[in-house]
PDB file of C-alpha atoms in Angstrom:
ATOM      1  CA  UNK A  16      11.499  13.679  -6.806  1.00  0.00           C
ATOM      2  CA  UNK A  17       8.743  11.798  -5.500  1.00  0.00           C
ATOM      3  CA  UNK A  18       9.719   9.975  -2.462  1.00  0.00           C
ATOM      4  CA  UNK A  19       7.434   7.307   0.207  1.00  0.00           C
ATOM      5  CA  UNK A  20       8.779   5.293   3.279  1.00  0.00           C
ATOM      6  CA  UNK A  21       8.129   2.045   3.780  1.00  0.00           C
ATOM      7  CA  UNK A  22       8.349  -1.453   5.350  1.00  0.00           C
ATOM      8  CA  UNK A  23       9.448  -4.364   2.428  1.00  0.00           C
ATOM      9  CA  UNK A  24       8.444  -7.684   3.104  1.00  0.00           C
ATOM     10  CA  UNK A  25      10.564 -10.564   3.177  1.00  0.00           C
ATOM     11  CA  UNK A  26      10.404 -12.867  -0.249  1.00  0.00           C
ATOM     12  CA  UNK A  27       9.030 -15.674   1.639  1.00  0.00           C
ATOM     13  CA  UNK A  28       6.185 -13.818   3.135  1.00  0.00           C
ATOM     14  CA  UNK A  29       5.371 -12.125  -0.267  1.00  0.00           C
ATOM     15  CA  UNK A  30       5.672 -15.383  -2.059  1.00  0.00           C
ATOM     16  CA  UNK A  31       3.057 -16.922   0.735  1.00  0.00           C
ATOM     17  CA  UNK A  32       0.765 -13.604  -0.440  1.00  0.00           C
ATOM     18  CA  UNK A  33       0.910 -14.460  -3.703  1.00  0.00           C
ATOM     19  CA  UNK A  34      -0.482 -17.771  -3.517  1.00  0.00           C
ATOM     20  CA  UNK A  35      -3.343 -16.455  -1.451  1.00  0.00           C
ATOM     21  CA  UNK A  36      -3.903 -13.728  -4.254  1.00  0.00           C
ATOM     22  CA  UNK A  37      -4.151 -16.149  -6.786  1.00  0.00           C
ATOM     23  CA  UNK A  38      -7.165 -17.981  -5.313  1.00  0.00           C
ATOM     24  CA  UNK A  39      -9.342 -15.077  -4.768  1.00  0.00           C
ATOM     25  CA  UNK A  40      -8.155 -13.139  -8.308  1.00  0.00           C
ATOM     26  CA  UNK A  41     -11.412 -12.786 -10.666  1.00  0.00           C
ATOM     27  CA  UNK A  42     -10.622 -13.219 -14.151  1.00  0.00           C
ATOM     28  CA  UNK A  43     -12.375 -11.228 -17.142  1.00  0.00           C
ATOM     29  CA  UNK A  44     -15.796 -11.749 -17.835  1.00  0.00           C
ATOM     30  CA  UNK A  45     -14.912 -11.542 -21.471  1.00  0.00           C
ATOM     31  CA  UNK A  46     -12.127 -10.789 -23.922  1.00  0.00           C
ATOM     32  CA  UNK A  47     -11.663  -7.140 -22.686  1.00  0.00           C
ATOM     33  CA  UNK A  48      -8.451  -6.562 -20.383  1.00  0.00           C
ATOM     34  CA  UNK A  49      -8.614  -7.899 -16.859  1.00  0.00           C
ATOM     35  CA  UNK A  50     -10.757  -5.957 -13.853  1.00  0.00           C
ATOM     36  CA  UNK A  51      -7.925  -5.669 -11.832  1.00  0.00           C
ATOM     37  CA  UNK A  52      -4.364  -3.926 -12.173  1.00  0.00           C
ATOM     38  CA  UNK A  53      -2.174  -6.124  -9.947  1.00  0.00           C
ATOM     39  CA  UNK A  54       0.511  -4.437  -7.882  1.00  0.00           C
ATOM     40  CA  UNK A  55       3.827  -6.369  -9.084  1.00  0.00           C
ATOM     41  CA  UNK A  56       4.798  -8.882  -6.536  1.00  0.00           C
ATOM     42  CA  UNK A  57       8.552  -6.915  -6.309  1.00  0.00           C
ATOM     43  CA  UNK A  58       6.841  -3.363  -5.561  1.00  0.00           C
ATOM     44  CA  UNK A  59       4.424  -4.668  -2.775  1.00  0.00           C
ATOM     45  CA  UNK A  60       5.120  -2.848   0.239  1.00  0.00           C
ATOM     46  CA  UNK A  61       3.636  -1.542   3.504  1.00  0.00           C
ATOM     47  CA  UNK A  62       3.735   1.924   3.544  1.00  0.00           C
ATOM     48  CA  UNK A  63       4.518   4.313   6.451  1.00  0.00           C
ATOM     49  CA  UNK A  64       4.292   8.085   4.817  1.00  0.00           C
ATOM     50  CA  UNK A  65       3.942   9.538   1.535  1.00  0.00           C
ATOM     51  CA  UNK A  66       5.754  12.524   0.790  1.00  0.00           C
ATOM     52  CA  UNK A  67       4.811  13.286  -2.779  1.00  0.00           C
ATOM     53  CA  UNK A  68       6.529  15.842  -5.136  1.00  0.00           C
ATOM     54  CA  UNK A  69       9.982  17.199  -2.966  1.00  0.00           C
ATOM     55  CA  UNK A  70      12.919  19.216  -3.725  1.00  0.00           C
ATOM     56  CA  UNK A  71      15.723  17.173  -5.198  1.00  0.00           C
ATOM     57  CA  UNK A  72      18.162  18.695  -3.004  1.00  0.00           C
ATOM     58  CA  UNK A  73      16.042  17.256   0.046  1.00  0.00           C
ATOM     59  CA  UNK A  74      16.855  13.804   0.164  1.00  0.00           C
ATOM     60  CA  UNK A  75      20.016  13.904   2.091  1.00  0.00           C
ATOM     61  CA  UNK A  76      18.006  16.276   4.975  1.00  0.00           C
ATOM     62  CA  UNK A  77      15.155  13.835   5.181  1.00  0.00           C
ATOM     63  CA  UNK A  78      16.922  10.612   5.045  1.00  0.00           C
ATOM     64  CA  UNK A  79      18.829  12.074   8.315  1.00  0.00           C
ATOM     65  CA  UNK A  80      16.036  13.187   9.677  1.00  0.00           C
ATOM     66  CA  UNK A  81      14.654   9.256   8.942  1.00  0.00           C
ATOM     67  CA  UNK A  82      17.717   7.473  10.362  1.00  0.00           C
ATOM     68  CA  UNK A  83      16.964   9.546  14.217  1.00  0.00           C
ATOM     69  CA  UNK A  84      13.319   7.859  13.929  1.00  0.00           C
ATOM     70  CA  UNK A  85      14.716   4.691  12.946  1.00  0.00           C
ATOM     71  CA  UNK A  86      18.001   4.742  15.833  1.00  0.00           C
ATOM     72  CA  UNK A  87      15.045   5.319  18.254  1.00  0.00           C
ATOM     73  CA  UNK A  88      12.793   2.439  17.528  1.00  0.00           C
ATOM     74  CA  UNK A  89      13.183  -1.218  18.256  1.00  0.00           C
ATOM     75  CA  UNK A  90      12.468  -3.830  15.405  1.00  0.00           C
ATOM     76  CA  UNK A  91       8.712  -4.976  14.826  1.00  0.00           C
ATOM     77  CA  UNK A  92       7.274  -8.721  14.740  1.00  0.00           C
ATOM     78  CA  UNK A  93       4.453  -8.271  12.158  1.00  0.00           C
ATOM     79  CA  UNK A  94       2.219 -10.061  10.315  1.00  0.00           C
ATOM     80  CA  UNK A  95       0.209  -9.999   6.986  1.00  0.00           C
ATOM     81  CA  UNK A  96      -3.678 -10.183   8.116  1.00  0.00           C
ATOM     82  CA  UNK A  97      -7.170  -9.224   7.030  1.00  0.00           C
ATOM     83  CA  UNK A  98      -7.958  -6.967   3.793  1.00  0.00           C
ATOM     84  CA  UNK A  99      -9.628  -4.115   2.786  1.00  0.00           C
ATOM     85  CA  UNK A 100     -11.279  -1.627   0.272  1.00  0.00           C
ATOM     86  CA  UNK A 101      -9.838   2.404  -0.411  1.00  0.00           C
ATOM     87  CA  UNK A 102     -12.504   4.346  -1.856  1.00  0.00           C
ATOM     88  CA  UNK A 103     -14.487   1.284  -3.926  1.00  0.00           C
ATOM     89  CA  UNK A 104     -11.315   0.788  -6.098  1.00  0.00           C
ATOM     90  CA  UNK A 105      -7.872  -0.108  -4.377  1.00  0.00           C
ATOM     91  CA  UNK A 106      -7.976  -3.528  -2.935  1.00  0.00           C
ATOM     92  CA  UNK A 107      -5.214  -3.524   0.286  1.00  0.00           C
ATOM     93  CA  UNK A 108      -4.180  -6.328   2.550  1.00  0.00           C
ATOM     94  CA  UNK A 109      -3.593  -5.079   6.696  1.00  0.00           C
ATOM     95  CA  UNK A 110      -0.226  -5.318   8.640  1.00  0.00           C
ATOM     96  CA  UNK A 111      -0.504  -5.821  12.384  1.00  0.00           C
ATOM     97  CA  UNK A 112       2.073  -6.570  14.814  1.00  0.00           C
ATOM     98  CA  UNK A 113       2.419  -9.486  16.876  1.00  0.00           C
ATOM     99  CA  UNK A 114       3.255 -10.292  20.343  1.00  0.00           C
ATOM    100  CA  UNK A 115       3.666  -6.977  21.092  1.00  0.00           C
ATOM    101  CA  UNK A 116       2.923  -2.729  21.405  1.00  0.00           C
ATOM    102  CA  UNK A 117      -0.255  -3.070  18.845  1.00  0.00           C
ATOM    103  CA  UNK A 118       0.522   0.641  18.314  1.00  0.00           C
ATOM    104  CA  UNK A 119       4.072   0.160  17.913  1.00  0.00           C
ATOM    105  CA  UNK A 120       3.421   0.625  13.992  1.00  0.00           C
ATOM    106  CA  UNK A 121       1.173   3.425  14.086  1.00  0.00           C
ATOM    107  CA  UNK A 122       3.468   5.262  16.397  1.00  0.00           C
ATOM    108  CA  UNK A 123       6.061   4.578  13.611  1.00  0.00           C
ATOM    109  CA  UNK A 124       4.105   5.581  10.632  1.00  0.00           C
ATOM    110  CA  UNK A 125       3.297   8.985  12.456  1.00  0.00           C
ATOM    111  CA  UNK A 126       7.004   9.620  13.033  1.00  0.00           C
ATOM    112  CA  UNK A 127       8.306   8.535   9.951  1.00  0.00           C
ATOM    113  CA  UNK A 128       5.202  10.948   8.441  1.00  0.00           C
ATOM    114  CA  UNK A 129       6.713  13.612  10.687  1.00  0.00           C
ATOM    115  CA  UNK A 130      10.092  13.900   9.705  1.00  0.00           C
ATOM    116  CA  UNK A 131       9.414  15.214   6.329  1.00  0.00           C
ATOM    117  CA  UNK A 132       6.851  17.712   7.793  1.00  0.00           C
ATOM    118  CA  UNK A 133       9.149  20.066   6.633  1.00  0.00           C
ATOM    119  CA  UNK A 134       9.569  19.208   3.345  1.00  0.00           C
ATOM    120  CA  UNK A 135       6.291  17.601   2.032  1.00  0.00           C
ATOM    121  CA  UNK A 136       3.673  19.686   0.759  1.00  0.00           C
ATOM    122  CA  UNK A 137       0.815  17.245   1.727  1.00  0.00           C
ATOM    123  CA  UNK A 138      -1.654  17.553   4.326  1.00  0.00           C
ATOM    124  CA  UNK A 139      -0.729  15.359   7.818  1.00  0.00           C
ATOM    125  CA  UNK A 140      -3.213  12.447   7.610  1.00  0.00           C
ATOM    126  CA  UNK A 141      -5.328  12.118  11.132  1.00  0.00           C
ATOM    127  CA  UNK A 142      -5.668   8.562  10.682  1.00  0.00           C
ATOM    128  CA  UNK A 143      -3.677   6.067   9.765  1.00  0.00           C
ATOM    129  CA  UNK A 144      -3.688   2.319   8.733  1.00  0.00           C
ATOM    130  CA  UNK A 145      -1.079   0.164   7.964  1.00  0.00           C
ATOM    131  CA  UNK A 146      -1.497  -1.412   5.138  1.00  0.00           C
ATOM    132  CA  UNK A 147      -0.185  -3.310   1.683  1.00  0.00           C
ATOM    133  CA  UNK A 148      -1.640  -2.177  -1.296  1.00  0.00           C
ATOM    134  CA  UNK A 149      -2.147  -5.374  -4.069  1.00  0.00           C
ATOM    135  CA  UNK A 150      -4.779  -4.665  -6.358  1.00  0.00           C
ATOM    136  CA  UNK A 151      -6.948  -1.140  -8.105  1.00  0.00           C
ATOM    137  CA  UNK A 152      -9.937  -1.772 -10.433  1.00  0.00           C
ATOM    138  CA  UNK A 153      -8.936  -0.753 -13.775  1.00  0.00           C
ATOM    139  CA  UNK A 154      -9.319   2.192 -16.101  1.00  0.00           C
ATOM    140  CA  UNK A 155     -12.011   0.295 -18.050  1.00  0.00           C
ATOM    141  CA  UNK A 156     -13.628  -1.009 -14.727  1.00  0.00           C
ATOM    142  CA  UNK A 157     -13.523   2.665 -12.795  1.00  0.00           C
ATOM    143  CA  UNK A 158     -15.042   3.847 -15.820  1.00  0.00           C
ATOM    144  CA  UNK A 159     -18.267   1.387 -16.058  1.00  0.00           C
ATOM    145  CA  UNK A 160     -18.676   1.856 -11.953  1.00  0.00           C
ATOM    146  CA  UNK A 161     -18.618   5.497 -12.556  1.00  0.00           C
ATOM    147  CA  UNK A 162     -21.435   5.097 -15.599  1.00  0.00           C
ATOM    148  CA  UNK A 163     -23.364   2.648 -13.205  1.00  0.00           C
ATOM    149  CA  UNK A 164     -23.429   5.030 -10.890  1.00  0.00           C
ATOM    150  CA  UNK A 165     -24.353   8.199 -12.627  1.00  0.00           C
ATOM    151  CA  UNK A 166     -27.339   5.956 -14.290  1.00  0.00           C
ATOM    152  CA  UNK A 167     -28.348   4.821 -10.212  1.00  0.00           C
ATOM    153  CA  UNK A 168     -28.650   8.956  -9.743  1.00  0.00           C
ATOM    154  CA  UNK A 169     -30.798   9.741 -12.589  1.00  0.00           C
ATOM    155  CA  UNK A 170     -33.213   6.643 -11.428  1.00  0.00           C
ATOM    156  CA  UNK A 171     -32.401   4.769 -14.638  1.00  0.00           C
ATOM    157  CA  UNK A 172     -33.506   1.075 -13.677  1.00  0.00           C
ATOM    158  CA  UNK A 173     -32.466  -0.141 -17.079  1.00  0.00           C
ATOM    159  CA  UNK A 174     -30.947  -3.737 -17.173  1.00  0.00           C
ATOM    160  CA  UNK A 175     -26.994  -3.112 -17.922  1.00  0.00           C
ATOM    161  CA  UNK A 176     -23.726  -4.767 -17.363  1.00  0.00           C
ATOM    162  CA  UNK A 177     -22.960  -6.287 -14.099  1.00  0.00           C
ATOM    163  CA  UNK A 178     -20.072  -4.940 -12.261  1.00  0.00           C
ATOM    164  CA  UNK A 179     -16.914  -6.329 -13.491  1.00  0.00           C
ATOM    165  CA  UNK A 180     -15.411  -7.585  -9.980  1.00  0.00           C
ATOM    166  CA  UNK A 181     -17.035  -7.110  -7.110  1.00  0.00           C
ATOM    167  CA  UNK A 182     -14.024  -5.860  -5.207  1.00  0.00           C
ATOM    168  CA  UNK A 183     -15.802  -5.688  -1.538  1.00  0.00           C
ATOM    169  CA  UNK A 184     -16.514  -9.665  -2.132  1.00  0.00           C
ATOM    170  CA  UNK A 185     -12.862 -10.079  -2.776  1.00  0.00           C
ATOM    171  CA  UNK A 186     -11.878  -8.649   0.383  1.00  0.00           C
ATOM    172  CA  UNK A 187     -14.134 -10.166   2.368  1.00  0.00           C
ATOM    173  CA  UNK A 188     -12.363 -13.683   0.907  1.00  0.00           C
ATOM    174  CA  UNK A 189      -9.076 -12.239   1.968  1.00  0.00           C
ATOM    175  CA  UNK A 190     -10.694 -11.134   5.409  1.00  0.00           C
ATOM    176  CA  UNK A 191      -9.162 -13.968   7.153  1.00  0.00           C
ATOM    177  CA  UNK A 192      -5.966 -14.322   5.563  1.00  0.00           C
ATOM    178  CA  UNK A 193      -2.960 -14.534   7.834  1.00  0.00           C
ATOM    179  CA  UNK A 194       0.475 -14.844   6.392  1.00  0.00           C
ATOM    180  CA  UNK A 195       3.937 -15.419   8.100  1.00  0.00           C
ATOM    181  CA  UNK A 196       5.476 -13.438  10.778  1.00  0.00           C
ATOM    182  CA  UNK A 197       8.080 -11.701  10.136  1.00  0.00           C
ATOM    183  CA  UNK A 198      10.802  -9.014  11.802  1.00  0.00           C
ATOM    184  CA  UNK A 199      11.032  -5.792  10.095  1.00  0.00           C
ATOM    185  CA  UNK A 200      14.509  -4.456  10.805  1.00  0.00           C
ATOM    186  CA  UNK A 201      14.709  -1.297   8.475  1.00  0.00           C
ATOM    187  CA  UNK A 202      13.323   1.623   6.892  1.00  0.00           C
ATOM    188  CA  UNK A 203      13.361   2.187   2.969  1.00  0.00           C
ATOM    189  CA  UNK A 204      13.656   5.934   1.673  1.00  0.00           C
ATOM    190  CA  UNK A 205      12.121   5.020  -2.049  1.00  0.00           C
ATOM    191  CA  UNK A 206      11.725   7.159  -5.122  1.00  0.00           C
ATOM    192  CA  UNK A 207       8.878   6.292  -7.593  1.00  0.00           C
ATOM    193  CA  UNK A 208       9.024   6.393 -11.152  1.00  0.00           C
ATOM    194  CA  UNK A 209       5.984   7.459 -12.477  1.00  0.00           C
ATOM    195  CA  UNK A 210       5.515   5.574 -15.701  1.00  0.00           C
ATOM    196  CA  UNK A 211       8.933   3.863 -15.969  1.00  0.00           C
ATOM    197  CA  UNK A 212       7.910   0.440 -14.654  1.00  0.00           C
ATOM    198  CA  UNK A 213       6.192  -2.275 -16.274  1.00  0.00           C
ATOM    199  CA  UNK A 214       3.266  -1.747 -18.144  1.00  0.00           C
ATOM    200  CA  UNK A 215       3.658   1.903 -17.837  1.00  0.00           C
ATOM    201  CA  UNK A 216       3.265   1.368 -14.043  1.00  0.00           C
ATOM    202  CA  UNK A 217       5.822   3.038 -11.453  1.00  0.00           C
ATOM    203  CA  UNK A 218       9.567   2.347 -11.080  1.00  0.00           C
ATOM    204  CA  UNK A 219      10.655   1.930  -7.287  1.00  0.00           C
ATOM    205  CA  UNK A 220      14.094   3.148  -6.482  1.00  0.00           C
ATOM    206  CA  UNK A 221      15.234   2.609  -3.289  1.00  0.00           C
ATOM    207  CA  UNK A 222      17.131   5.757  -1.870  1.00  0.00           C
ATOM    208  CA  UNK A 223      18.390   4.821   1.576  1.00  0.00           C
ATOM    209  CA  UNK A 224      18.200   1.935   3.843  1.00  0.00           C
ATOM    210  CA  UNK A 225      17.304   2.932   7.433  1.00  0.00           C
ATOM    211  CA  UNK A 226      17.749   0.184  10.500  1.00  0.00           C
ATOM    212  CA  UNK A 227      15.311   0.344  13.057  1.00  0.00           C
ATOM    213  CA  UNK A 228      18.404  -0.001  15.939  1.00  0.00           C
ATOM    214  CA  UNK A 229      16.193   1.143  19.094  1.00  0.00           C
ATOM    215  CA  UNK A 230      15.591  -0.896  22.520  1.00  0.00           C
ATOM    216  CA  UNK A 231      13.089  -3.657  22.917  1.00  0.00           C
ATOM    217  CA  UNK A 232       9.997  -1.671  25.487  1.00  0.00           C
TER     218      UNK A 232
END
């Protein structure tokens, strides 16, 4: 199964993301399918640690393993803020925590990484950014960027198509977006889906439901 931790938003602060989405979202520049494959508002989440491919048999160990990070560590006040680019095609918006341990969350994330050290078969990242993945460019999109380049290489200064969304302009729109605060009181264990969802996008299943139960520093 492929399994990922993570923090879910609140409704109300999603909803409040949504809006702020919809001003900055580029439409097509003709009757070809959109630039951007939108993250559906009901799988938007921040994640902690991706685990990728496990054994079936490991969810029981790992949710365990989970719950002794989450027992240990005191709710967080956070806060939707700022945005970002992955790599020239994922569009993300940032998580930070308020009135508080700034590192609280990055502590977490490394923990919550660490607990299924044993069971993952992906590399430990070094850094890590807490974030809320919303938008990628899509298929059609990735494609012309990668043809755009490859011409840029060979010194072709031909006249072609503009990019279809200039996804480092959208973020920069989104750079000073701050939406409501909110307490995260729990962990979710989730299994993805790969092609079950809508659109032939991911199905999220969550596994386990992990309180963060630990003492305020």
């Amino acid at each position: 199964m492929r399994l990922f931790a993570s923090l879910r938003p609140p409704a109300e602060v999603l909803e409040h993301l949504a809006h702020a989405l919809d001003g900055v979202a580029p439409g097509s520049l003709d009757a070809g399918p959109p630039p951007l494959r939108w993250v559906p508002p009901e799988q938007r989440h921040v994640t902690l640690a991706f685990y990728g491919e496990v054994p079936d048999g490991a969810l029981e160990d790992l949710a365990e393993t989970l719950g002794a990070v989450t027992a240990s560590t005191a709710p967080l006040q956070v806060q939707l803020a700022g945005a970002g680019v992955f790599s020239g095609a994922t569009l993300w918006v940032g998580v930070r925590v308020v009135d508080g341990d700034e590192r609280a969350l990055t502590r977490l994330m490394g923990r919550v990484e660490a607990a299924g050290e044993d069971i993952s078969r992906l590399e430990p990242r070094d850094r890590h950014r807490a974030h809320l993945t919303v938008a990628r460019l899509s298929a059609r999109a990735q494609r012309e960027r990668s043809d755009r380049r490859r011409r840029s290489g060979r010194g072709d200064r031909r006249p072609g198509r503009g990019p279809a969304v200039d996804l480092p302009a959208v973020a920069h729109a989104l750079s000073v977006y701050r939406g409501p605060e909110w307490t995260a009181r729990e962990v979710e264990l989730v299994e993805s889906h790969l092609g079950a969802g809508r659109s032939g996008g991911p199905l999220h299943e969550v596994r386990a439901r992990l309180p963060l139960t630990g003492e305020q520093a």
